[in-house]
Amino acid sequence: MAILNSVIRWITTRRSDEIQYYSEYPLEIQNEVLFNLLAAAKDTEWGKLHNYEKINSLQEYQNNIPLQDYNQIKPYVERMRNGERDLLWPGETKWFAKSSGTTSDKSKFIPVTREALEECHLKGPRDVFYLYMKTHPDTKVLKGKVLTLGGSHRVNNFSNNSYYGDLSAIMLENVPFWSDFLRTPTTEIALIEEFEEKIEKIIETALEENVTAFAGVPSWYLVLFKRVLEKTGKSNLLEVWPNLEVFTHGGVKFDPYREQYQKLIPSPQMHYIETYNASEGFFGIQTNEHQDDMLLMLDYGIFYEFIPMSEFGKENPQVLGLEEVELNENYAMVISTSAGLWRYVIGDTIKFTCKYPFKIKITGRTKHFINAFGEEVIIDNAEQALKVACQHTGAVINEYTAGPIFIGDNQKGAHQWIIEFVTPPDELDHFTRILDNTLKTLNSDYEAKRHKNLTLEMPHVIEAPKGTFYNWMKQRGKIGGQNKIPRLSNDRKYLDDLLKILEK
């Protein structure tokens, strides 16, 4: 163990120095990434079509390649799934991450090349560990195991040529063999598709292990941990795993779950680290636990561009390089990657909190907002307003979603919120007023539409019984893995689905 610790500390120091380089030369790093990507892909079908060999500047790159979404690359993906080579990226692509994002019920199959696995998806978790080791040199995390919940889809065959599954499942199939000794449960259990069966198997095998860390989506771990306490009769997780030390989380905003985790793990020594990872790439790591932003990872084979949200949706929107971004402005993120995604609009919105080094916060989704009346409420507004309402009323939220009530003959416009509380407020009306007033302070467009109830009236908040959202996601076949509860929508699809459940 002493030798292992020495080797890890040496690697940690070396990698920390490389990441420190981000502060000094971020633009140079990104420029090198772009031209390495272009050089690697110049002889692919895509590279030849777009004259990669002749591109000598970012401007030429932007002029030659239009912005892409999944519909544009789908024909290439289908050909790649059938074994065709050298299309978007050199060679044959064997792996495809089945995306379970909330923008569509239809599955997306994101290419995961060998280079993307090694340079990005597997490199990100290693960097999380290295950065944690640097900040906490006395950590005992290596003396125990990482609890792994795994994906909701195991790896399956498209054909003899390619495979698909959750990104987490693909990673489990590609990690080094020795990582099995650092993880619980076994890969076989972690890849069980039936979520409730998997939870029971994890409990059977992991209770006796020395679990020191876990990583994944906060909402699904809550389901597991509540079942652990039911099964064991313990009052908190430290009575089950006394050496719990760190939770690396991502996929959804952590703030709505923070209080629940603090009750489950009542220890000031428990650390929470946010990461920004998706099927398309691993993008950010929280480097300071006292600041809720993340370092943008610049040397993962990903080149970044940014569309100001004021431009988003235009036929020819302004697209900015890293050197042109401003702090605290909302941007849609555009990526070019070693998975063969070229100027791909990922669907997330972010804002920069710092330059040199460049740090970001996720603010929402390009398609997840409420703007039925020109109010432009984004997820970041919603999360902040709910946080204030909870602080003032003592409420704790488990899950929520919101959308518009459209103007009718006898109905003014409004926002409808369906909220499942862990601890409900004593007075729901008081909670609603605070939510409304906080949204007004955060969003001037919302405040204008709420003025004298002319366009929007007070939000309509419905308290949902416990288990409502879990049952809804289960009905939709979307429990576990990277599935996310949609927070905001510009239509009533999700609200009406949930109301049907509530009426039963």
Coordinates of C-alpha atoms in Angstrom, one line a residue:
M1 CA 0.0 0.0 0.0
A2 CA 2.9 2.4 0.8
I3 CA 4.4 1.9 -2.7
L4 CA 0.9 2.3 -4.3
N5 CA 0.4 5.6 -2.4
S6 CA 3.8 6.9 -3.5
V7 CA 3.1 6.1 -7.1
I8 CA -0.4 7.8 -6.9
R9 CA 1.1 10.9 -5.3
W10 CA 3.7 11.2 -8.0
I11 CA 1.0 10.9 -10.7
T12 CA -1.2 13.3 -8.8
T13 CA 1.5 15.9 -8.7
R14 CA 2.3 15.6 -12.3
R15 CA -1.3 15.8 -13.4
S16 CA -2.0 18.7 -11.1
D17 CA 0.8 20.6 -12.8
E18 CA -0.7 19.9 -16.2
I19 CA -4.1 21.2 -15.0
Q20 CA -2.5 24.3 -13.5
Y21 CA -1.3 24.9 -17.1
Y22 CA -5.0 25.6 -17.9
S23 CA -4.8 28.9 -16.0
E24 CA -1.8 30.1 -18.0
Y25 CA -2.4 28.9 -21.6
P26 CA -6.1 27.9 -22.0
L27 CA -6.4 29.3 -25.6
E28 CA -3.2 27.6 -26.7
I29 CA -4.4 24.3 -25.3
Q30 CA -7.7 24.6 -27.1
N31 CA -6.1 25.6 -30.4
E32 CA -3.9 22.6 -30.2
V33 CA -6.9 20.3 -29.5
L34 CA -8.8 21.7 -32.5
F35 CA -5.9 21.1 -35.0
N36 CA -5.1 17.7 -33.6
L37 CA -8.8 16.7 -34.2
L38 CA -8.7 18.1 -37.7
A39 CA -5.4 16.3 -38.5
A40 CA -6.8 13.0 -37.2
A41 CA -10.0 13.2 -39.1
K42 CA -8.8 14.7 -42.5
D43 CA -9.0 11.4 -44.3
T44 CA -12.5 10.4 -43.1
E45 CA -15.5 10.8 -45.2
W46 CA -16.6 13.8 -43.1
G47 CA -13.1 15.3 -43.2
K48 CA -12.8 15.1 -46.9
L49 CA -16.3 16.5 -47.4
H50 CA -15.4 19.6 -45.3
N51 CA -11.9 20.1 -46.6
Y52 CA -10.2 19.5 -43.2
E53 CA -6.8 19.3 -44.8
K54 CA -7.1 23.0 -45.9
I55 CA -8.4 24.5 -42.7
N56 CA -5.8 26.8 -41.1
S57 CA -7.9 28.9 -38.6
L58 CA -10.9 28.7 -36.3
Q59 CA -12.7 31.1 -38.7
E60 CA -12.2 28.7 -41.6
Y61 CA -13.4 25.8 -39.4
Q62 CA -16.5 27.7 -38.5
N63 CA -17.2 28.7 -42.1
N64 CA -16.7 25.1 -43.4
I65 CA -18.8 23.2 -40.9
P66 CA -22.4 24.1 -40.0
L67 CA -23.7 23.6 -36.4
Q68 CA -24.9 20.0 -35.9
D69 CA -27.5 18.3 -33.8
Y70 CA -28.3 14.6 -33.5
N71 CA -30.6 14.6 -36.5
Q72 CA -27.8 15.8 -38.8
I73 CA -25.3 13.1 -37.7
K74 CA -27.9 10.3 -37.4
P75 CA -27.3 8.9 -40.9
Y76 CA -23.6 8.6 -40.2
V77 CA -24.3 7.0 -36.9
E78 CA -26.5 4.4 -38.5
R79 CA -23.8 3.5 -41.0
M80 CA -21.2 3.3 -38.3
R81 CA -23.4 1.0 -36.2
N82 CA -23.5 -1.3 -39.3
G83 CA -19.7 -1.5 -39.3
E84 CA -18.7 1.2 -41.9
R85 CA -15.3 2.7 -41.2
D86 CA -13.7 6.1 -41.5
L87 CA -16.9 8.1 -41.5
L88 CA -16.9 10.7 -38.7
W89 CA -13.6 9.5 -37.1
P90 CA -10.8 7.2 -38.3
G91 CA -11.3 3.5 -38.1
E92 CA -14.3 1.5 -36.8
T93 CA -16.4 2.7 -33.9
K94 CA -17.6 -0.3 -31.8
W95 CA -19.3 1.5 -29.0
F96 CA -22.4 3.7 -28.8
A97 CA -23.8 5.4 -25.7
K98 CA -27.6 5.2 -25.5
S99 CA -28.5 8.6 -24.4
S100 CA -31.3 8.9 -21.9
G101 CA -31.5 12.7 -21.9
T102 CA -34.9 14.4 -21.4
T103 CA -35.0 16.3 -24.7
S104 CA -36.8 13.5 -26.5
D105 CA -38.3 10.1 -25.8
K106 CA -36.4 8.7 -28.7
S107 CA -33.0 7.2 -28.0
K108 CA -29.9 8.8 -29.3
F109 CA -26.8 6.6 -30.0
I110 CA -23.7 8.7 -29.4
P111 CA -20.4 7.4 -30.9
V112 CA -17.8 6.4 -28.2
T113 CA -14.5 5.9 -30.0
R114 CA -11.5 4.3 -28.4
E115 CA -9.8 7.7 -28.3
A116 CA -12.9 9.3 -26.6
L117 CA -12.9 6.6 -24.0
E118 CA -9.2 6.9 -23.2
E119 CA -8.8 10.7 -23.6
C120 CA -12.1 11.8 -22.1
H121 CA -14.5 9.4 -20.4
L122 CA -12.0 7.4 -18.4
K123 CA -9.6 10.3 -18.0
G124 CA -12.2 12.4 -16.2
P125 CA -12.8 10.1 -13.3
R126 CA -9.0 9.7 -12.9
D127 CA -8.6 13.5 -12.7
V128 CA -11.4 13.7 -10.1
F129 CA -9.4 11.2 -8.0
Y130 CA -6.1 13.0 -8.5
L131 CA -7.6 16.4 -7.7
Y132 CA -9.2 15.0 -4.6
M133 CA -5.9 13.4 -3.5
K134 CA -4.2 16.7 -3.9
T135 CA -6.8 18.5 -1.7
H136 CA -7.0 15.7 0.8
P137 CA -3.6 14.1 1.1
D138 CA -4.7 12.1 4.2
T139 CA -7.6 10.5 2.5
K140 CA -8.4 6.8 3.3
V141 CA -10.5 6.3 0.3
L142 CA -8.1 3.7 -1.1
K143 CA -8.5 1.6 1.9
G144 CA -12.1 0.9 0.9
K145 CA -14.3 0.5 -2.2
V146 CA -16.3 2.7 -4.5
L147 CA -20.0 1.8 -4.5
T148 CA -21.2 1.6 -8.1
L149 CA -24.9 1.8 -9.0
G150 CA -24.2 1.2 -12.7
G151 CA -26.4 1.9 -15.7
S152 CA -29.9 1.1 -16.6
H153 CA -28.9 -0.6 -19.9
R154 CA -26.3 -3.2 -20.1
V155 CA -24.2 -3.4 -23.3
N156 CA -26.2 -5.0 -26.2
N157 CA -25.4 -5.9 -29.8
F158 CA -26.6 -3.7 -32.7
S159 CA -25.0 -6.3 -34.9
N160 CA -21.8 -8.3 -34.8
N161 CA -20.0 -5.0 -35.5
S162 CA -21.1 -2.7 -32.7
Y163 CA -22.6 -2.5 -29.2
Y164 CA -24.7 0.0 -27.3
G165 CA -25.7 0.7 -23.7
D166 CA -25.6 3.4 -21.0
L167 CA -22.2 5.2 -21.0
S168 CA -21.7 3.9 -17.4
A169 CA -22.1 0.3 -18.8
I170 CA -19.7 0.9 -21.6
M171 CA -17.1 2.3 -19.2
L172 CA -17.6 -0.8 -16.9
E173 CA -16.8 -3.0 -19.9
N174 CA -13.6 -1.0 -20.7
V175 CA -12.0 -0.2 -17.4
P176 CA -8.8 -2.0 -16.5
F177 CA -9.3 -5.4 -14.9
W178 CA -7.7 -4.3 -11.6
S179 CA -10.4 -1.7 -11.0
D180 CA -12.7 -4.6 -10.0
F181 CA -10.7 -4.8 -6.8
L182 CA -11.6 -1.2 -6.0
R183 CA -15.3 -1.4 -6.7
T184 CA -18.5 -3.0 -5.3
P185 CA -20.7 -4.7 -6.4
T186 CA -19.3 -6.9 -9.2
T187 CA -19.7 -5.8 -12.8
E188 CA -22.3 -8.5 -13.3
I189 CA -24.6 -6.9 -10.6
A190 CA -23.9 -3.3 -11.6
L191 CA -25.1 -4.1 -15.2
I192 CA -28.4 -5.7 -14.1
E193 CA -31.0 -3.8 -16.2
E194 CA -34.0 -4.2 -13.8
F195 CA -33.3 -1.3 -11.3
E196 CA -35.2 -2.8 -8.3
E197 CA -33.6 -6.2 -8.7
K198 CA -30.2 -4.5 -8.9
I199 CA -30.7 -2.6 -5.7
E200 CA -31.6 -5.8 -3.8
K201 CA -28.5 -7.5 -5.2
I202 CA -26.3 -4.6 -4.3
I203 CA -27.6 -4.7 -0.7
E204 CA -26.9 -8.4 -0.5
T205 CA -23.3 -8.0 -1.5
A206 CA -22.2 -4.5 -0.4
L207 CA -23.3 -4.2 3.2
E208 CA -20.3 -6.0 4.5
E209 CA -17.8 -4.1 2.3
N210 CA -15.8 -1.1 3.5
V211 CA -17.5 1.5 1.3
T212 CA -15.6 4.8 1.3
A213 CA -16.9 6.5 -1.8
F214 CA -19.7 6.5 -4.4
A215 CA -20.2 8.2 -7.7
G216 CA -23.3 8.9 -9.9
V217 CA -26.7 10.5 -10.1
P218 CA -27.9 11.8 -6.7
S219 CA -31.6 10.9 -7.2
W220 CA -31.0 7.2 -7.9
Y221 CA -28.6 6.8 -5.0
L222 CA -31.2 8.2 -2.7
V223 CA -33.5 5.3 -3.7
L224 CA -30.7 2.8 -3.0
F225 CA -29.8 4.4 0.4
K226 CA -33.3 4.6 1.7
R227 CA -33.7 0.9 0.9
V228 CA -30.4 0.2 2.7
L229 CA -31.7 1.8 5.8
E230 CA -35.1 0.0 5.5
K231 CA -33.3 -3.3 5.2
T232 CA -30.8 -2.8 8.0
G233 CA -32.9 -0.8 10.4
K234 CA -30.1 1.7 10.8
S235 CA -30.8 5.4 11.2
N236 CA -28.1 6.7 8.9
L237 CA -25.5 5.4 6.4
L238 CA -22.5 5.9 8.7
E239 CA -23.9 3.1 10.8
V240 CA -23.7 0.9 7.7
W241 CA -20.5 2.2 6.2
P242 CA -18.6 4.2 8.9
N243 CA -15.7 5.3 6.6
L244 CA -17.8 7.0 3.9
E245 CA -15.8 9.9 2.7
V246 CA -16.7 11.3 -0.7
F247 CA -19.6 11.4 -3.2
T248 CA -18.8 12.4 -6.8
H249 CA -22.1 13.4 -8.3
G250 CA -23.4 14.6 -11.6
G251 CA -26.3 14.4 -14.0
V252 CA -28.7 16.7 -12.0
K253 CA -28.3 19.7 -9.8
F254 CA -27.2 18.6 -6.3
D255 CA -28.7 21.4 -4.3
P256 CA -32.2 20.0 -4.0
Y257 CA -30.8 16.8 -2.6
R258 CA -28.1 18.2 -0.3
E259 CA -30.1 18.4 2.8
Q260 CA -31.3 14.8 2.4
Y261 CA -27.7 13.6 2.0
Q262 CA -26.6 15.5 5.1
K263 CA -29.2 13.7 7.1
L264 CA -28.3 10.3 5.6
I265 CA -24.5 10.9 6.1
P266 CA -24.3 13.2 9.2
S267 CA -20.6 13.9 9.1
P268 CA -18.8 17.2 8.5
Q269 CA -16.0 15.1 7.0
M270 CA -18.2 14.0 4.1
H271 CA -17.1 15.6 0.8
Y272 CA -19.3 16.3 -2.2
I273 CA -17.7 16.9 -5.7
E274 CA -19.7 17.9 -8.7
T275 CA -18.8 16.7 -12.2
Y276 CA -20.1 17.5 -15.6
N277 CA -20.1 14.4 -17.7
A278 CA -22.5 13.2 -20.4
S279 CA -22.7 10.6 -23.1
E280 CA -21.0 13.2 -25.4
G281 CA -18.0 13.8 -23.1
F282 CA -16.6 14.7 -19.7
F283 CA -16.5 18.4 -19.4
G284 CA -16.0 19.8 -15.9
I285 CA -14.8 19.0 -12.3
Q286 CA -15.5 21.0 -9.2
T287 CA -12.0 21.8 -7.8
N288 CA -13.1 23.8 -4.7
E289 CA -15.8 22.3 -2.5
H290 CA -16.7 25.8 -1.2
Q291 CA -17.5 27.1 -4.6
D292 CA -20.2 25.5 -6.8
D293 CA -18.5 26.0 -10.1
M294 CA -16.4 23.6 -12.1
L295 CA -13.1 23.8 -14.0
L296 CA -13.6 23.4 -17.7
M297 CA -11.4 20.5 -18.7
L298 CA -9.4 21.6 -21.8
D299 CA -7.2 18.7 -22.8
Y300 CA -9.8 15.9 -23.2
G301 CA -9.9 15.9 -27.0
I302 CA -12.8 18.3 -26.9
F303 CA -12.8 21.7 -28.6
Y304 CA -15.4 24.2 -27.2
E305 CA -17.5 26.9 -28.8
F306 CA -20.4 28.9 -27.3
I307 CA -23.6 30.4 -28.6
P308 CA -25.0 33.3 -26.6
M309 CA -28.6 32.4 -25.7
S310 CA -29.8 35.7 -27.2
E311 CA -28.6 34.2 -30.5
F312 CA -29.7 30.7 -30.1
G313 CA -32.3 29.5 -32.6
K314 CA -31.3 32.1 -35.2
E315 CA -30.5 30.8 -38.7
N316 CA -26.9 32.0 -38.4
P317 CA -26.2 32.6 -34.7
Q318 CA -23.0 34.3 -33.4
V319 CA -20.7 31.6 -32.1
L320 CA -17.8 32.5 -29.8
G321 CA -14.5 30.9 -29.0
L322 CA -13.2 30.6 -25.5
E323 CA -11.4 33.9 -25.6
E324 CA -14.6 35.8 -26.4
V325 CA -16.9 34.7 -23.7
E326 CA -18.2 37.0 -20.9
L327 CA -18.8 36.1 -17.2
N328 CA -22.4 35.4 -16.1
E329 CA -23.9 35.2 -19.6
N330 CA -25.9 32.2 -20.7
Y331 CA -24.4 30.1 -23.5
A332 CA -25.3 27.0 -25.4
M333 CA -22.3 24.7 -25.5
V334 CA -20.9 23.5 -28.9
I335 CA -18.4 20.7 -29.0
S336 CA -16.0 19.0 -31.5
T337 CA -14.6 15.8 -30.1
S338 CA -12.5 12.7 -30.7
A339 CA -15.7 10.8 -30.9
G340 CA -16.4 12.4 -34.3
L341 CA -18.9 15.0 -33.1
W342 CA -18.3 18.1 -35.1
R343 CA -19.6 21.5 -33.9
Y344 CA -22.3 19.5 -32.1
V345 CA -24.8 21.4 -30.1
I346 CA -25.0 19.3 -26.9
G347 CA -28.2 20.9 -25.6
D348 CA -26.9 22.2 -22.3
T349 CA -26.6 25.8 -21.3
I350 CA -23.7 27.1 -19.1
K351 CA -22.4 30.4 -17.7
F352 CA -18.8 31.3 -16.9
T353 CA -18.0 32.2 -13.4
C354 CA -14.2 32.7 -13.9
K355 CA -11.6 33.2 -16.6
Y356 CA -8.0 32.0 -16.4
P357 CA -8.8 29.3 -15.3
F358 CA -12.1 29.0 -17.1
K359 CA -14.8 27.8 -14.7
I360 CA -18.5 27.2 -15.4
K361 CA -21.9 26.4 -14.0
I362 CA -24.6 24.4 -15.7
T363 CA -27.7 26.6 -16.0
G364 CA -30.1 24.4 -17.8
R365 CA -31.0 22.9 -21.2
T366 CA -31.6 24.7 -24.5
K367 CA -35.0 23.0 -24.7
H368 CA -35.8 23.0 -21.0
F369 CA -37.2 26.3 -19.9
I370 CA -40.6 28.0 -19.6
N371 CA -41.1 30.8 -22.1
A372 CA -44.8 30.5 -22.9
F373 CA -45.4 34.2 -22.2
G374 CA -41.9 35.7 -22.8
E375 CA -40.8 35.1 -19.2
E376 CA -37.7 33.0 -20.1
V377 CA -37.4 31.1 -16.9
I378 CA -34.5 28.7 -16.9
I379 CA -33.5 25.8 -14.6
D380 CA -31.0 28.0 -12.8
N381 CA -33.7 30.4 -11.8
A382 CA -36.0 27.6 -10.7
E383 CA -33.3 25.9 -8.6
Q384 CA -32.3 29.2 -6.8
A385 CA -35.9 30.2 -6.1
L386 CA -36.8 26.8 -4.7
K387 CA -33.7 26.9 -2.5
V388 CA -34.8 30.2 -1.0
A389 CA -38.4 29.0 -0.5
C390 CA -37.1 25.9 1.3
Q391 CA -34.7 27.9 3.5
H392 CA -37.6 30.2 4.6
T393 CA -40.1 27.5 5.2
G394 CA -38.0 24.5 6.4
A395 CA -39.2 22.5 3.5
V396 CA -37.1 19.8 1.8
I397 CA -37.8 18.9 -1.8
N398 CA -37.4 15.4 -3.3
E399 CA -38.4 16.0 -6.9
Y400 CA -40.3 18.6 -9.0
T401 CA -41.3 19.6 -12.5
A402 CA -43.0 22.8 -13.8
G403 CA -44.6 24.1 -16.9
P404 CA -47.1 26.6 -18.2
I405 CA -50.9 26.9 -17.7
F406 CA -52.0 28.5 -20.9
I407 CA -54.4 31.4 -21.1
G408 CA -58.0 30.2 -21.6
D409 CA -61.5 31.7 -21.6
N410 CA -61.6 31.7 -17.8
Q411 CA -58.0 31.2 -17.0
K412 CA -55.0 33.6 -16.9
G413 CA -51.6 32.3 -17.7
A414 CA -49.5 30.8 -14.9
H415 CA -46.8 28.4 -14.1
Q416 CA -47.8 25.1 -12.6
W417 CA -45.4 23.3 -10.3
I418 CA -45.8 19.7 -9.1
I419 CA -43.5 19.2 -6.1
E420 CA -42.8 16.0 -4.1
F421 CA -41.6 17.0 -0.6
V422 CA -39.5 15.0 1.8
T423 CA -40.5 17.6 4.4
P424 CA -43.5 19.8 3.3
P425 CA -43.8 23.4 4.3
D426 CA -46.3 24.2 7.1
E427 CA -48.2 26.5 4.7
L428 CA -48.0 25.8 1.0
D429 CA -49.3 29.2 0.2
H430 CA -46.4 30.8 2.0
F431 CA -43.9 28.6 0.2
T432 CA -45.5 29.6 -3.1
R433 CA -45.3 33.3 -2.4
I434 CA -41.6 33.1 -1.6
L435 CA -41.0 31.0 -4.7
D436 CA -42.8 33.6 -6.8
N437 CA -41.1 36.6 -5.2
T438 CA -37.7 35.1 -5.6
L439 CA -38.3 34.3 -9.2
K440 CA -39.2 38.0 -9.7
T441 CA -35.9 39.1 -8.1
L442 CA -33.9 36.6 -10.3
N443 CA -35.6 37.2 -13.6
S444 CA -36.8 40.6 -14.8
D445 CA -38.8 39.1 -17.7
Y446 CA -40.7 37.0 -15.2
E447 CA -41.2 40.0 -13.0
A448 CA -42.6 42.0 -15.9
K449 CA -45.1 39.3 -16.8
R450 CA -46.2 39.0 -13.2
H451 CA -46.8 42.7 -12.8
K452 CA -50.3 43.2 -11.4
N453 CA -51.1 39.6 -12.6
L454 CA -51.7 41.0 -16.1
T455 CA -50.1 38.1 -18.0
L456 CA -49.1 35.6 -15.3
E457 CA -50.9 35.0 -12.0
M458 CA -49.4 33.5 -8.9
P459 CA -47.8 30.0 -9.5
H460 CA -50.0 27.0 -9.0
V461 CA -48.2 24.6 -6.7
I462 CA -49.4 21.0 -6.3
E463 CA -48.0 18.8 -3.5
A464 CA -47.5 15.3 -4.8
P465 CA -47.5 12.2 -2.5
K466 CA -44.2 10.5 -1.8
G467 CA -43.2 8.1 -4.6
T468 CA -45.1 10.0 -7.3
F469 CA -42.0 10.8 -9.4
Y470 CA -40.4 7.4 -9.0
N471 CA -43.7 5.7 -10.1
W472 CA -43.9 8.1 -13.1
M473 CA -40.4 7.4 -14.2
K474 CA -40.9 3.7 -13.7
Q475 CA -44.0 3.8 -15.9
R476 CA -41.9 5.5 -18.6
G477 CA -39.1 2.8 -18.3
K478 CA -36.7 5.5 -17.2
I479 CA -35.5 4.5 -13.7
G480 CA -31.9 4.2 -12.8
G481 CA -28.8 5.0 -14.8
Q482 CA -28.5 8.4 -16.4
N483 CA -32.2 9.1 -16.6
K484 CA -33.2 12.5 -15.4
I485 CA -36.5 14.0 -14.3
P486 CA -37.4 16.9 -16.6
R487 CA -37.5 20.0 -14.5
L488 CA -39.0 22.6 -16.8
S489 CA -41.0 22.3 -20.0
N490 CA -42.5 24.9 -22.3
D491 CA -45.5 22.6 -22.8
R492 CA -47.8 20.5 -20.6
K493 CA -46.7 17.0 -21.6
Y494 CA -44.9 16.1 -18.4
L495 CA -47.4 17.9 -16.1
D496 CA -50.4 16.2 -17.7
D497 CA -48.8 12.8 -17.4
L498 CA -48.2 13.4 -13.7
L499 CA -51.7 14.8 -13.1
K500 CA -53.1 11.5 -14.5
I501 CA -51.1 9.6 -11.8
L502 CA -52.3 12.0 -9.1
E503 CA -55.9 11.6 -10.1
K504 CA -55.8 7.8 -9.7

